[in-house]
Amino acid sequence: MTDQLPDRLCVDPDSPFHDPELLQQEIGVRFNGTEKTNVEEYCISEGWIKVAAGKALDRKGKPLTLKLKGQVEVWIKDGSEG
């Protein structure tokens, strides 16, 4: 299903990779075989995700993120998955 989703997507509205219409749908992200629910940004071709680093915030009030490298798979979730 990755042909329906962009190579890179971000939840931050200030990012050039933010797509509010696409983010209205529930998107599943599997990183190294484990489904993640706290992904802030992903890039399939470069093989990384960014996840929030606890509750820490930067000086602009946005969450600090960690970049993790590995195998990234994304899909649009439907009601039958769970």
mmCIF file with all atom_site columns, C-alpha atoms in Angstrom:
data_model
loop_
_atom_site.group_PDB
_atom_site.id
_atom_site.type_symbol
_atom_site.label_atom_id
_atom_site.label_alt_id
_atom_site.label_comp_id
_atom_site.label_asym_id
_atom_site.label_entity_id
_atom_site.label_seq_id
_atom_site.pdbx_PDB_ins_code
_atom_site.Cartn_x
_atom_site.Cartn_y
_atom_site.Cartn_z
_atom_site.occupancy
_atom_site.B_iso_or_equiv
_atom_site.pdbx_formal_charge
_atom_site.auth_seq_id
_atom_site.auth_comp_id
_atom_site.auth_asym_id
_atom_site.auth_atom_id
_atom_site.pdbx_PDB_model_num
ATOM 1  C CA . MET A 1 1  ? 0.000   0.000  0.000  1.00 0.00 ? 1  MET A CA 1
ATOM 2  C CA . THR A 1 2  ? 2.959   2.345  0.114  1.00 0.00 ? 2  THR A CA 1
ATOM 3  C CA . ASP A 1 3  ? 2.099   3.580  -3.421 1.00 0.00 ? 3  ASP A CA 1
ATOM 4  C CA . GLN A 1 4  ? -0.781  5.588  -1.876 1.00 0.00 ? 4  GLN A CA 1
ATOM 5  C CA . LEU A 1 5  ? 1.420   7.299  0.698  1.00 0.00 ? 5  LEU A CA 1
ATOM 6  C CA . PRO A 1 6  ? 4.288   9.731  0.129  1.00 0.00 ? 6  PRO A CA 1
ATOM 7  C CA . ASP A 1 7  ? 7.910   8.747  0.722  1.00 0.00 ? 7  ASP A CA 1
ATOM 8  C CA . ARG A 1 8  ? 8.090   11.252 3.566  1.00 0.00 ? 8  ARG A CA 1
ATOM 9  C CA . LEU A 1 9  ? 5.370   12.581 5.866  1.00 0.00 ? 9  LEU A CA 1
ATOM 10 C CA . CYS A 1 10 ? 5.428   14.784 8.971  1.00 0.00 ? 10 CYS A CA 1
ATOM 11 C CA . VAL A 1 11 ? 2.793   15.738 11.565 1.00 0.00 ? 11 VAL A CA 1
ATOM 12 C CA . ASP A 1 12 ? 4.368   19.181 12.178 1.00 0.00 ? 12 ASP A CA 1
ATOM 13 C CA . PRO A 1 13 ? 2.346   21.840 10.287 1.00 0.00 ? 13 PRO A CA 1
ATOM 14 C CA . ASP A 1 14 ? 5.505   23.927 9.737  1.00 0.00 ? 14 ASP A CA 1
ATOM 15 C CA . SER A 1 15 ? 7.208   21.119 7.809  1.00 0.00 ? 15 SER A CA 1
ATOM 16 C CA . PRO A 1 16 ? 7.205   21.089 3.992  1.00 0.00 ? 16 PRO A CA 1
ATOM 17 C CA . PHE A 1 17 ? 6.310   17.368 4.262  1.00 0.00 ? 17 PHE A CA 1
ATOM 18 C CA . HIS A 1 18 ? 3.063   18.021 6.168  1.00 0.00 ? 18 HIS A CA 1
ATOM 19 C CA . ASP A 1 19 ? -0.147  16.938 4.394  1.00 0.00 ? 19 ASP A CA 1
ATOM 20 C CA . PRO A 1 20 ? -3.223  17.728 6.533  1.00 0.00 ? 20 PRO A CA 1
ATOM 21 C CA . GLU A 1 21 ? -5.673  15.949 4.211  1.00 0.00 ? 21 GLU A CA 1
ATOM 22 C CA . LEU A 1 22 ? -3.660  12.725 4.290  1.00 0.00 ? 22 LEU A CA 1
ATOM 23 C CA . LEU A 1 23 ? -3.194  12.925 8.064  1.00 0.00 ? 23 LEU A CA 1
ATOM 24 C CA . GLN A 1 24 ? -6.993  12.869 8.530  1.00 0.00 ? 24 GLN A CA 1
ATOM 25 C CA . GLN A 1 25 ? -6.723  9.134  7.824  1.00 0.00 ? 25 GLN A CA 1
ATOM 26 C CA . GLU A 1 26 ? -5.152  6.776  10.332 1.00 0.00 ? 26 GLU A CA 1
ATOM 27 C CA . ILE A 1 27 ? -1.691  5.811  9.096  1.00 0.00 ? 27 ILE A CA 1
ATOM 28 C CA . GLY A 1 28 ? 0.144   2.761  10.394 1.00 0.00 ? 28 GLY A CA 1
ATOM 29 C CA . VAL A 1 29 ? 3.924   2.751  10.709 1.00 0.00 ? 29 VAL A CA 1
ATOM 30 C CA . ARG A 1 30 ? 5.957   -0.413 11.242 1.00 0.00 ? 30 ARG A CA 1
ATOM 31 C CA . PHE A 1 31 ? 9.607   0.134  12.202 1.00 0.00 ? 31 PHE A CA 1
ATOM 32 C CA . ASN A 1 32 ? 11.925  -2.900 12.181 1.00 0.00 ? 32 ASN A CA 1
ATOM 33 C CA . GLY A 1 33 ? 8.885   -5.180 12.398 1.00 0.00 ? 33 GLY A CA 1
ATOM 34 C CA . THR A 1 34 ? 7.228   -3.381 15.333 1.00 0.00 ? 34 THR A CA 1
ATOM 35 C CA . GLU A 1 35 ? 4.200   -1.130 14.916 1.00 0.00 ? 35 GLU A CA 1
ATOM 36 C CA . LYS A 1 36 ? 4.825   2.359  16.304 1.00 0.00 ? 36 LYS A CA 1
ATOM 37 C CA . THR A 1 37 ? 2.144   4.819  17.388 1.00 0.00 ? 37 THR A CA 1
ATOM 38 C CA . ASN A 1 38 ? 4.327   7.781  18.392 1.00 0.00 ? 38 ASN A CA 1
ATOM 39 C CA . VAL A 1 39 ? 5.960   8.630  15.048 1.00 0.00 ? 39 VAL A CA 1
ATOM 40 C CA . GLU A 1 40 ? 6.333   12.364 14.322 1.00 0.00 ? 40 GLU A CA 1
ATOM 41 C CA . GLU A 1 41 ? 7.901   11.952 10.858 1.00 0.00 ? 41 GLU A CA 1
ATOM 42 C CA . TYR A 1 42 ? 9.048   9.137  8.591  1.00 0.00 ? 42 TYR A CA 1
ATOM 43 C CA . CYS A 1 43 ? 11.077  8.658  5.410  1.00 0.00 ? 43 CYS A CA 1
ATOM 44 C CA . ILE A 1 44 ? 10.785  5.326  3.620  1.00 0.00 ? 44 ILE A CA 1
ATOM 45 C CA . SER A 1 45 ? 13.608  5.751  1.084  1.00 0.00 ? 45 SER A CA 1
ATOM 46 C CA . GLU A 1 46 ? 16.185  6.852  3.681  1.00 0.00 ? 46 GLU A CA 1
ATOM 47 C CA . GLY A 1 47 ? 14.934  4.330  6.271  1.00 0.00 ? 47 GLY A CA 1
ATOM 48 C CA . TRP A 1 48 ? 14.279  6.442  9.363  1.00 0.00 ? 48 TRP A CA 1
ATOM 49 C CA . ILE A 1 49 ? 11.558  7.684  11.692 1.00 0.00 ? 49 ILE A CA 1
ATOM 50 C CA . LYS A 1 50 ? 11.474  10.506 14.202 1.00 0.00 ? 50 LYS A CA 1
ATOM 51 C CA . VAL A 1 51 ? 9.817   9.881  17.555 1.00 0.00 ? 51 VAL A CA 1
ATOM 52 C CA . ALA A 1 52 ? 9.221   12.212 20.496 1.00 0.00 ? 52 ALA A CA 1
ATOM 53 C CA . ALA A 1 53 ? 11.918  12.089 23.179 1.00 0.00 ? 53 ALA A CA 1
ATOM 54 C CA . GLY A 1 54 ? 9.691   11.848 26.234 1.00 0.00 ? 54 GLY A CA 1
ATOM 55 C CA . LYS A 1 55 ? 7.943   15.053 27.261 1.00 0.00 ? 55 LYS A CA 1
ATOM 56 C CA . ALA A 1 56 ? 10.915  17.314 26.518 1.00 0.00 ? 56 ALA A CA 1
ATOM 57 C CA . LEU A 1 57 ? 10.199  20.428 24.437 1.00 0.00 ? 57 LEU A CA 1
ATOM 58 C CA . ASP A 1 58 ? 12.463  22.710 22.454 1.00 0.00 ? 58 ASP A CA 1
ATOM 59 C CA . ARG A 1 59 ? 12.493  26.495 22.881 1.00 0.00 ? 59 ARG A CA 1
ATOM 60 C CA . LYS A 1 60 ? 9.614   26.863 20.406 1.00 0.00 ? 60 LYS A CA 1
ATOM 61 C CA . GLY A 1 61 ? 7.415   24.473 22.402 1.00 0.00 ? 61 GLY A CA 1
ATOM 62 C CA . LYS A 1 62 ? 7.677   21.565 19.960 1.00 0.00 ? 62 LYS A CA 1
ATOM 63 C CA . PRO A 1 63 ? 8.661   18.070 21.140 1.00 0.00 ? 63 PRO A CA 1
ATOM 64 C CA . LEU A 1 64 ? 12.297  17.059 20.908 1.00 0.00 ? 64 LEU A CA 1
ATOM 65 C CA . THR A 1 65 ? 12.678  14.099 18.571 1.00 0.00 ? 65 THR A CA 1
ATOM 66 C CA . LEU A 1 66 ? 15.037  11.177 18.124 1.00 0.00 ? 66 LEU A CA 1
ATOM 67 C CA . LYS A 1 67 ? 15.904  9.903  14.661 1.00 0.00 ? 67 LYS A CA 1
ATOM 68 C CA . LEU A 1 68 ? 15.919  6.100  14.502 1.00 0.00 ? 68 LEU A CA 1
ATOM 69 C CA . LYS A 1 69 ? 17.258  4.255  11.457 1.00 0.00 ? 69 LYS A CA 1
ATOM 70 C CA . GLY A 1 70 ? 15.909  0.949  10.221 1.00 0.00 ? 70 GLY A CA 1
ATOM 71 C CA . GLN A 1 71 ? 13.295  -0.631 7.976  1.00 0.00 ? 71 GLN A CA 1
ATOM 72 C CA . VAL A 1 72 ? 10.154  1.511  7.598  1.00 0.00 ? 72 VAL A CA 1
ATOM 73 C CA . GLU A 1 73 ? 6.779   0.286  6.316  1.00 0.00 ? 73 GLU A CA 1
ATOM 74 C CA . VAL A 1 74 ? 3.650   2.471  6.147  1.00 0.00 ? 74 VAL A CA 1
ATOM 75 C CA . TRP A 1 75 ? 0.020   1.834  5.277  1.00 0.00 ? 75 TRP A CA 1
ATOM 76 C CA . ILE A 1 76 ? -3.383  3.409  5.631  1.00 0.00 ? 76 ILE A CA 1
ATOM 77 C CA . LYS A 1 77 ? -5.308  1.623  8.382  1.00 0.00 ? 77 LYS A CA 1
ATOM 78 C CA . ASP A 1 78 ? -8.889  0.627  7.803  1.00 0.00 ? 78 ASP A CA 1
ATOM 79 C CA . GLY A 1 79 ? -11.543 -0.442 10.288 1.00 0.00 ? 79 GLY A CA 1
ATOM 80 C CA . SER A 1 80 ? -10.822 -4.164 9.884  1.00 0.00 ? 80 SER A CA 1
ATOM 81 C CA . GLU A 1 81 ? -7.235  -3.982 11.208 1.00 0.00 ? 81 GLU A CA 1
ATOM 82 C CA . GLY A 1 82 ? -6.558  -3.920 14.899 1.00 0.00 ? 82 GLY A CA 1
#
